[in-house]
Short mmCIF file of C-alpha atoms in Angstrom, two decimals:
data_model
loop_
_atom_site.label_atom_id
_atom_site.label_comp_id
_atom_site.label_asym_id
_atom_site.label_seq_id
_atom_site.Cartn_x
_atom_site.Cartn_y
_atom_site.Cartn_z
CA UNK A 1352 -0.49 0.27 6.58
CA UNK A 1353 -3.01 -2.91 6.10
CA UNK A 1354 -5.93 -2.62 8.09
CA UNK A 1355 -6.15 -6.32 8.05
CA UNK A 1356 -3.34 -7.23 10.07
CA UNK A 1357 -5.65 -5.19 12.96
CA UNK A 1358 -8.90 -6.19 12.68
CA UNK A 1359 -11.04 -9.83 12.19
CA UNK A 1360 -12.40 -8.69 8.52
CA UNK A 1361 -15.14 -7.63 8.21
CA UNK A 1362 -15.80 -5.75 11.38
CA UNK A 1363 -19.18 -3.90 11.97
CA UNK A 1364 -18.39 -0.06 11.99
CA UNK A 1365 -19.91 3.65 12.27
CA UNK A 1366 -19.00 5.69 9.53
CA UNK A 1367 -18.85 9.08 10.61
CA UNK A 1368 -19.08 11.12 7.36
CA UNK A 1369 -20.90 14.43 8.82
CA UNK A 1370 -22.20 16.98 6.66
CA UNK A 1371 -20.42 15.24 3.42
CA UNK A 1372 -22.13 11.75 2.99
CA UNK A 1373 -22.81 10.92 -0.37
CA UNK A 1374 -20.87 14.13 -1.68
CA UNK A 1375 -17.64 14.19 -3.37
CA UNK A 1376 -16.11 15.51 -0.16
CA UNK A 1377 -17.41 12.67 1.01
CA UNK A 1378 -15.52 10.05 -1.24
CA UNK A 1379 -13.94 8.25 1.52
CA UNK A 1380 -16.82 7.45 3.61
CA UNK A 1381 -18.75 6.89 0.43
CA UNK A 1382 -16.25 4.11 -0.39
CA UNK A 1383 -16.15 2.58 2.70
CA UNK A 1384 -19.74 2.06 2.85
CA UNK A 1385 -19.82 0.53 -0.61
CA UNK A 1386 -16.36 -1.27 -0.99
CA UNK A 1387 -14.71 -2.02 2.09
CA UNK A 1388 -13.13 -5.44 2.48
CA UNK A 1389 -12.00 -4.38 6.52
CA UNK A 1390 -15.13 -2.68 7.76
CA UNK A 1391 -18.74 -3.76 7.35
CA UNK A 1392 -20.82 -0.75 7.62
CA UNK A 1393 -24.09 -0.41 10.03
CA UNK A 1394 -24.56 3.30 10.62
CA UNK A 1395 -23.91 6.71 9.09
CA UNK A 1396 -23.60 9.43 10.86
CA UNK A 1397 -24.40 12.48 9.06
CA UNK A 1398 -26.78 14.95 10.40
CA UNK A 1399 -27.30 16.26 6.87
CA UNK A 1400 -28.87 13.19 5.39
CA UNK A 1401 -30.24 11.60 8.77
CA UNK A 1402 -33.02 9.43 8.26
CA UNK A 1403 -32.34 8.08 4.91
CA UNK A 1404 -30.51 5.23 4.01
CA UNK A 1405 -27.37 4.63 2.71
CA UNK A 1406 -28.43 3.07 -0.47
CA UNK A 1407 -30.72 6.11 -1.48
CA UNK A 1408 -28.18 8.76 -0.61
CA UNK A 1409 -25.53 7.14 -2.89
CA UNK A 1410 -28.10 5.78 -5.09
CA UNK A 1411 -25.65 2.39 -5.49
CA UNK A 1412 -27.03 -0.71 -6.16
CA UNK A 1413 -23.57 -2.19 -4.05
CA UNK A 1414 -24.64 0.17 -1.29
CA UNK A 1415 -25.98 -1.09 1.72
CA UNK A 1416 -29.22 -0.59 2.74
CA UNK A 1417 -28.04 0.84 6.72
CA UNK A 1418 -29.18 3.34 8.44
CA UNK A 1419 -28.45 7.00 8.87
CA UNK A 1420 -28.26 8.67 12.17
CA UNK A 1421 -27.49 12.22 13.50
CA UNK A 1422 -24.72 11.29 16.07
CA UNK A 1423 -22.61 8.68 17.48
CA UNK A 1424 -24.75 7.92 20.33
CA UNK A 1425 -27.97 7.04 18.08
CA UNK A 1426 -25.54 4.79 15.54
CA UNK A 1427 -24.81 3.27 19.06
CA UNK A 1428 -28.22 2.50 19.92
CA UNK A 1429 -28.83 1.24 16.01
CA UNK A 1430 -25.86 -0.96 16.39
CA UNK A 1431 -24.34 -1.59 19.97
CA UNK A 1432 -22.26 -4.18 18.57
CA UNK A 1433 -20.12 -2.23 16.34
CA UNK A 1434 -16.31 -2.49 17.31
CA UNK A 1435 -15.30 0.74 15.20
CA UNK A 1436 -15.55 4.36 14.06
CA UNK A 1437 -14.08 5.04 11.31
CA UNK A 1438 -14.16 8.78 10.11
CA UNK A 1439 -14.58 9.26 6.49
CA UNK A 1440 -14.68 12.91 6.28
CA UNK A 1441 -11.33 14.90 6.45
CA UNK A 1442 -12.38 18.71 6.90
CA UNK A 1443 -11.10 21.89 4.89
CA UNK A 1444 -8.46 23.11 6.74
CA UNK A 1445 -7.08 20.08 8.24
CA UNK A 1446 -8.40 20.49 11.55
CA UNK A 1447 -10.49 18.63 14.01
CA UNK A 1448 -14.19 19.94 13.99
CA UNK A 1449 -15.20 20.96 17.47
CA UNK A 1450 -18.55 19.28 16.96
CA UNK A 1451 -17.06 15.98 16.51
CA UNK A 1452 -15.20 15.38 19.78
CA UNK A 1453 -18.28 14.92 21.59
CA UNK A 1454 -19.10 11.69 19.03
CA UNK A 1455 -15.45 10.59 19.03
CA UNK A 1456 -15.73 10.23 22.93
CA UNK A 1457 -18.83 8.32 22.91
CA UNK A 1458 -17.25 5.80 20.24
CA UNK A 1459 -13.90 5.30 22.31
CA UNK A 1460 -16.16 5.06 25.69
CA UNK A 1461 -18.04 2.20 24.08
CA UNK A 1462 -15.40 0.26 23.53
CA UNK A 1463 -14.81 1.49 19.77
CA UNK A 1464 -11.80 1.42 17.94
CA UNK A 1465 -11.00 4.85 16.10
CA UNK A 1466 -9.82 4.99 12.61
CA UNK A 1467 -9.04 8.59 11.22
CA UNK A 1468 -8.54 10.21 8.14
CA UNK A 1469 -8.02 13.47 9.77
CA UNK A 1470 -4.68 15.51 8.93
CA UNK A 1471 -4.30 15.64 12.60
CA UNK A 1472 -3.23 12.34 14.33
CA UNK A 1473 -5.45 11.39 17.51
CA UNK A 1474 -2.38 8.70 17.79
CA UNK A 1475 -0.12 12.02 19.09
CA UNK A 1476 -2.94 13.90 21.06
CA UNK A 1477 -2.27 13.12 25.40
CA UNK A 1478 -5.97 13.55 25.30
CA UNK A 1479 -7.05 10.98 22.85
CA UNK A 1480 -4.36 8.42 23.53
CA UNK A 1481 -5.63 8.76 27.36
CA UNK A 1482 -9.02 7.98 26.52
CA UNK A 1483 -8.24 5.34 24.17
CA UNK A 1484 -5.56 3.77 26.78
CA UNK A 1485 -8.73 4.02 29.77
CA UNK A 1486 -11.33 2.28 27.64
CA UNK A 1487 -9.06 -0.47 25.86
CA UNK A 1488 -9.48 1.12 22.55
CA UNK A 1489 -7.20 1.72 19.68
CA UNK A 1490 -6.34 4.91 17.76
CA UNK A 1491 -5.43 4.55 14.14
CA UNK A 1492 -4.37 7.68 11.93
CA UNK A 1493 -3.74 6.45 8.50
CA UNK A 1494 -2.72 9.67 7.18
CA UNK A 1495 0.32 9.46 9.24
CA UNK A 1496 3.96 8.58 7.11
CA UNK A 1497 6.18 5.82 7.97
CA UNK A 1498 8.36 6.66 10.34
CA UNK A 1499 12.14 7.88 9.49
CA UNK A 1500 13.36 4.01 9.69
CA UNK A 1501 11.36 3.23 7.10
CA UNK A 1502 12.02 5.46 4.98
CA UNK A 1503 14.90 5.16 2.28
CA UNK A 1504 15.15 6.38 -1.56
CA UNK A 1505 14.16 4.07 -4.41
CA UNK A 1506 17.03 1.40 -5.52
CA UNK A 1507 15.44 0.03 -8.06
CA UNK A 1508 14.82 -3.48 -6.25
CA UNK A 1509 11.28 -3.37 -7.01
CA UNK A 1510 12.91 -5.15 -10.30
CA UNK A 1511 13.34 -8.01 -8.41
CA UNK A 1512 9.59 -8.72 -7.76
CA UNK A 1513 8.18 -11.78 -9.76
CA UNK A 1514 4.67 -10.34 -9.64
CA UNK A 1515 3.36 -8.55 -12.54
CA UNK A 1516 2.58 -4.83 -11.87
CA UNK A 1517 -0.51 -2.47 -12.95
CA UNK A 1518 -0.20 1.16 -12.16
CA UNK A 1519 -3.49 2.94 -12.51
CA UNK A 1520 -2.46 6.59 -13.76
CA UNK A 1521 -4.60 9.62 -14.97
CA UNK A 1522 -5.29 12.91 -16.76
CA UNK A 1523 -5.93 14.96 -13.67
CA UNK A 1524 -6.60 14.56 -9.92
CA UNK A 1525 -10.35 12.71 -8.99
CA UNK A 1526 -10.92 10.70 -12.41
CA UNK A 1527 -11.31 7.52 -10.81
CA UNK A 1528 -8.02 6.03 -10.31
CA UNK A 1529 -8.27 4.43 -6.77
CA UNK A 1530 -12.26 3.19 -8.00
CA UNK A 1531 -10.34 1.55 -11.04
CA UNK A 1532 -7.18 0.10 -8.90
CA UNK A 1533 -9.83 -1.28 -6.55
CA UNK A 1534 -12.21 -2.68 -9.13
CA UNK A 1535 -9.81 -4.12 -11.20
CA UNK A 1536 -8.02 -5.80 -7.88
CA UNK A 1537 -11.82 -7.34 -7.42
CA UNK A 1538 -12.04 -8.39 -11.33
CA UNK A 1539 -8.98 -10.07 -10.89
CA UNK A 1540 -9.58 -12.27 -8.09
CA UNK A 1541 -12.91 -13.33 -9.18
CA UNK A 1542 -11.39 -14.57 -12.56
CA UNK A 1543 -9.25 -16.27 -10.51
CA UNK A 1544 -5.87 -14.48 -10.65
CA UNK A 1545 -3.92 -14.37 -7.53
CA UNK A 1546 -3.99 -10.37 -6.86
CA UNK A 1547 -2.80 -7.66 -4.06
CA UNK A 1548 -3.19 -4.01 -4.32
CA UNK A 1549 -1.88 -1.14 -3.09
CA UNK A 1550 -2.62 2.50 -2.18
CA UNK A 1551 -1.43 5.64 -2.06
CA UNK A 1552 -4.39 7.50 -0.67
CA UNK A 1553 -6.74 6.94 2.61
CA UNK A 1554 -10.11 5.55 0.93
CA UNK A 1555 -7.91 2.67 -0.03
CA UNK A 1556 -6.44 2.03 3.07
CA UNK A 1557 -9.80 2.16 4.97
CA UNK A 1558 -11.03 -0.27 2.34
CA UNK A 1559 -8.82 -2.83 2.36
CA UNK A 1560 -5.66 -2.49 0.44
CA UNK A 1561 -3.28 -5.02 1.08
CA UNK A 1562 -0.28 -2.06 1.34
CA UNK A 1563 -0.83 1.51 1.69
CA UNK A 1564 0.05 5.06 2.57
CA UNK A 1565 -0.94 8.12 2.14
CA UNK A 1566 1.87 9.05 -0.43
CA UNK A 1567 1.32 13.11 -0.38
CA UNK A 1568 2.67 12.84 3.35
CA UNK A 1569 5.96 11.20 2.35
CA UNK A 1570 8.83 13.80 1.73
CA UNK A 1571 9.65 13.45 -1.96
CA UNK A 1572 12.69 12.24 -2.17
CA UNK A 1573 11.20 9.30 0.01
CA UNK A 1574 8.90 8.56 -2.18
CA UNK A 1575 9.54 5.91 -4.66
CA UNK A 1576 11.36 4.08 -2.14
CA UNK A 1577 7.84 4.09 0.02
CA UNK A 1578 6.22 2.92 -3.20
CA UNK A 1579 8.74 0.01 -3.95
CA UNK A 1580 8.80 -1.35 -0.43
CA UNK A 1581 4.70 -1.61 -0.75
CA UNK A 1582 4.94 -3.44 -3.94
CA UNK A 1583 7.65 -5.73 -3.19
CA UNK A 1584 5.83 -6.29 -0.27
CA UNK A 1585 2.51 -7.83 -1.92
CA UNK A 1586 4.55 -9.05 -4.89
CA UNK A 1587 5.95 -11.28 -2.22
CA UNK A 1588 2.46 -12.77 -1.63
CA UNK A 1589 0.48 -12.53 -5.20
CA UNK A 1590 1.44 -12.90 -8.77
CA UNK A 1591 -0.26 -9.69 -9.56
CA UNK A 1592 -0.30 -6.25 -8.06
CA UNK A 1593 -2.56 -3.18 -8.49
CA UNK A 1594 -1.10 0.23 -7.79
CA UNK A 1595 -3.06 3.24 -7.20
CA UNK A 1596 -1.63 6.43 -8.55
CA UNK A 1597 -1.92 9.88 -8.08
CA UNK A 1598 -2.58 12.90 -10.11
CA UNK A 1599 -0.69 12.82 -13.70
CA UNK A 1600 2.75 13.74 -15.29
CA UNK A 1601 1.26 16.54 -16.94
CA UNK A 1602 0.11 18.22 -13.77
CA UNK A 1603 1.96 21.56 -12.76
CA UNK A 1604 1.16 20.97 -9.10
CA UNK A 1605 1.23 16.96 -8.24
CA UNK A 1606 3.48 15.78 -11.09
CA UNK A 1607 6.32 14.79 -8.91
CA UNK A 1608 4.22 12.75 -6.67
CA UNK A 1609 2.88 11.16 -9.78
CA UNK A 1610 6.62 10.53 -11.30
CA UNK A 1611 7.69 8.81 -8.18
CA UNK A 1612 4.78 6.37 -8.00
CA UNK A 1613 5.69 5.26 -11.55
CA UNK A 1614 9.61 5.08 -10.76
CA UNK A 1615 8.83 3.62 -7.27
CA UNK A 1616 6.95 0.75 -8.65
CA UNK A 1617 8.18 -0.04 -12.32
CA UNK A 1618 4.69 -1.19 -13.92
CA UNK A 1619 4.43 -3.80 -16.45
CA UNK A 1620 1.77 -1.90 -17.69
CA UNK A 1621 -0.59 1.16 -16.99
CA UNK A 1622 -4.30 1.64 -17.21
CA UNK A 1623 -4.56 5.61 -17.63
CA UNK A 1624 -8.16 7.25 -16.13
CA UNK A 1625 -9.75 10.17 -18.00
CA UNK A 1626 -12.61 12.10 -17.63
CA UNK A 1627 -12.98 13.15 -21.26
CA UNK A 1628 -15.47 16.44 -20.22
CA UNK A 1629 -12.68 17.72 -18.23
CA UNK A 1630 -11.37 20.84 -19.88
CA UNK A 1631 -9.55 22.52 -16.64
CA UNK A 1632 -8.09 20.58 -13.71
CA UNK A 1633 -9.95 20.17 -10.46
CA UNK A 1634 -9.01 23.28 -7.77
CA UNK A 1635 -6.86 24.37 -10.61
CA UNK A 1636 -8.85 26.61 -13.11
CA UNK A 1637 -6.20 28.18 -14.53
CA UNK A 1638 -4.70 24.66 -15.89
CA UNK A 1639 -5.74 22.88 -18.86
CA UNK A 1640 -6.12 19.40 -18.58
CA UNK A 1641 -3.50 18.03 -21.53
CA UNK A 1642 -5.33 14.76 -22.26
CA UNK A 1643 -5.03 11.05 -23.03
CA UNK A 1644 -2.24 11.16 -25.52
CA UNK A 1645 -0.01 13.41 -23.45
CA UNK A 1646 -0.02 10.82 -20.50
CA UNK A 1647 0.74 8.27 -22.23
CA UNK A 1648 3.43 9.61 -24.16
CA UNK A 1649 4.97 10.14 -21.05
CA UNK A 1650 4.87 7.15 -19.19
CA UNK A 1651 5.48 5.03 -22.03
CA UNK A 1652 8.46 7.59 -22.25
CA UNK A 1653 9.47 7.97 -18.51
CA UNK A 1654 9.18 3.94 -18.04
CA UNK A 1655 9.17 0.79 -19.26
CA UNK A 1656 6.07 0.09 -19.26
CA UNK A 1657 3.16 -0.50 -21.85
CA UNK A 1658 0.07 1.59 -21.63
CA UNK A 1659 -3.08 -1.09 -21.62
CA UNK A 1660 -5.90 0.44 -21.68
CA UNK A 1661 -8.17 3.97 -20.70
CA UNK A 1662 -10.49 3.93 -18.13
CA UNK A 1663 -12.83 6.07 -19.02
CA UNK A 1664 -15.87 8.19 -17.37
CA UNK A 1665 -17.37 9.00 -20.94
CA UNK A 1666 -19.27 6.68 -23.23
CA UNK A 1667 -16.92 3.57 -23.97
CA UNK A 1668 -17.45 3.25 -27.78
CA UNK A 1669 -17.51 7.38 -28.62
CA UNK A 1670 -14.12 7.51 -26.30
CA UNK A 1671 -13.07 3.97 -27.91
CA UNK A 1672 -13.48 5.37 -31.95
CA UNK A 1673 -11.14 8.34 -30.19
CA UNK A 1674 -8.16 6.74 -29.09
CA UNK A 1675 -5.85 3.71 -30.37
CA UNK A 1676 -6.03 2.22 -26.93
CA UNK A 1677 -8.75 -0.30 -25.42
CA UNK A 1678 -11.13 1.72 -23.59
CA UNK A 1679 -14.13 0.86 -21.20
CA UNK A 1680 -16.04 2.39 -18.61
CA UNK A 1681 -16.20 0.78 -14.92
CA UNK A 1682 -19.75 1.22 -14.55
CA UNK A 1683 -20.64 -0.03 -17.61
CA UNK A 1684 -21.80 -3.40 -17.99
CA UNK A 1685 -18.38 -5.31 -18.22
CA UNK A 1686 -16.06 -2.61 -18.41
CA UNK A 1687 -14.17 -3.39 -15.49
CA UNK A 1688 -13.52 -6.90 -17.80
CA UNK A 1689 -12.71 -5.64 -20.43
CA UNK A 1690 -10.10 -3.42 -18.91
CA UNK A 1691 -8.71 -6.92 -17.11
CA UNK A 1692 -8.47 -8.25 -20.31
CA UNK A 1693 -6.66 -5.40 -22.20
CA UNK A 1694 -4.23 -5.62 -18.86
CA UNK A 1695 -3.84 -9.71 -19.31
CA UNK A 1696 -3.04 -8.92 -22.95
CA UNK A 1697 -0.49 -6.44 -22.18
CA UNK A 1698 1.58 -8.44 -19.85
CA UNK A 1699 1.40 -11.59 -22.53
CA UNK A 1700 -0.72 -14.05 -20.75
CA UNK A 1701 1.98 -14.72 -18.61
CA UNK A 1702 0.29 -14.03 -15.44
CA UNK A 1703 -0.82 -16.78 -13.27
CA UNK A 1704 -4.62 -18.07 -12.34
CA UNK A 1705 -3.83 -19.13 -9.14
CA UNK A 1706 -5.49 -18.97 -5.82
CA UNK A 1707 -7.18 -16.12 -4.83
CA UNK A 1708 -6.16 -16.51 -0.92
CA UNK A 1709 -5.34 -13.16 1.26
#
């Protein structure tokens, strides 16, 4: 799914992030206020933090300084022009809160398009696809797979793309893979490479990616033929494609999602995200994270492809004296450069600096 091909970029939206905003529950709203290249943000709702500001609850200096509001209806009077919701939040359990219908109404009777990152689709409710259909409005579920035409097993014809390809891989679940995919993707163009991304999670749909689907809804052995489709999609259009990964190849639970993103799109080279506090895996007590080394053993094992570089959430020059690998942290001053460049180095200098068009 690309966002882009449905909206005029950006357009104003309510994020509807209730109860989570600013949390790590809240990651998806959290990015869409700070990153999105589809949706320009000009309300919160989130009855938790109401009357603060976006900027102070995710104390970002890239956040915007908009508004929070308590429900729909007061976003709506903070910013009748919006042409969006976009729910950020997707609730334990997988199910539609009953307190949220009420604001999901008032969006669709304003004229607002919906875009969900619920496990339930709106898109296959009679309800919401009557309301939508009686106020003009459109219902977008980006959680939902591609449909059984498009789906197909891996071929290996992602070999055929001319692009260069980065896969962003990790140590564990929630280490920063899609913020390094994305930030890297933004590093890129502004040097003045000619770079796509895609992504294999919601945030990075609802932000902007220029492929992307929710890979953990694909049946497996679907998978890497989802993934290759998506990169040979935006290899077709830049000389350099991001890929967001999932999980890691050491992970007990997630590994084979994690496998098939690597077969599905062959990377040139990796960029492997690690938390270096992280003793146990998140949700998973009982397993020990198995570290840096480990992962790249087995990519560089499983693959073709060159490690680059570690993205780290530690201190860049205690986790650089630790590893034989460049390392740099995102939110450092420059680190998101310095990763580009240990990337460009990998793949030779043979990538282009061409235009940065869409």
């Amino acid at each position: 799914m690309d966002l882009r091909d449905h909206f005029e970029a950006p357009a104003p939206a309510i994020v509807l992030a209730e109860g989570e905003f600013g949390t790590a529950e809240g990651k998806t709203a959290n990015g869409i206020v700070t990153s999105s290249e589809v949706f320009e943000t000009r309300v919160v709702v989130d009855s938790e933090t109401a009357g603060r500001s976006a900027s102070d609850v995710l104390e970002n200096r890239d956040a915007p300084d908009v508004p929070i509001v308590e429900s729909v209806g007061a976003a709506l009077t903070e910013a009748p022009e919006v042409e969006a919701l976009v729910i950020g939040v997707a609730p334990a359990g997988g199910n539609l809160p009953e307190a949220w219908v009420d604001d999901i109404e008032t969006a669709i009777r304003a004229g607002c398009d919906v875009v969900s990152g619920l496990h339930v689709f709106l898109s296959e409710d009679e309800h919401w696809t009557g309301l939508a259909d009686r106020y003009g409005t459109r219902l977008f579920d980006v959680r939902k797979p591609p449909g059984s035409d498009d789906l197909r097993v891996g071929d290996g014809s992602v070999d055929d793309v001319d692009a260069d390809v980065v896969l962003t891989l990790g140590t564990d679940c929630a280490v920063g893979k899609r913020t390094t995919t994305y930030l890297l993707y933004r590093a890129a163009r502004e040097a003045g490479y000619d770079a796509g991304w895609v992504a294999t999670g919601q945030t990075g749909i609802m932000i902007g990616a220029h492929e992307g689907v929710v890979i953990d809804r694909v049946p497996a052995d679907f998978t890497a033929g989802v993934v290759e489709d998506m990169v040979t999609a935006v290899g077709e259009a830049h000389e350099l494609v991001f890929v967001e990964g999932q999980a890691a190849l050491t992970h007990r639970a997630y590994s084979g999602v994690t496998l098939s993103l690597l077969h599905g799109c062959w990377p040139d080279a990796v960029v492997i995200a690690d938390d270096p506090d992280r003793r146990t895996r998140t949700h998973f007590d009982s397993f020990e994270v198995s570290g840096v080394d480990a992962e790249v053993r087995l990519v560089e094992d499983l693959s073709d492809a060159d490690v680059a570089a570690i993205s780290t959430w530690g201190d860049s020059e205690t986790e650089g004296s630790r590893h034989d690998l460049p390392v740099a942290n995102v939110y450092e001053e420059g680190g998101t450069e310095a990763l580009l460049a240990a990337v460009t180095g990998t793949l030779g200098g043979e990538t282009d600096r061409a235009g940065s068009g869409e």
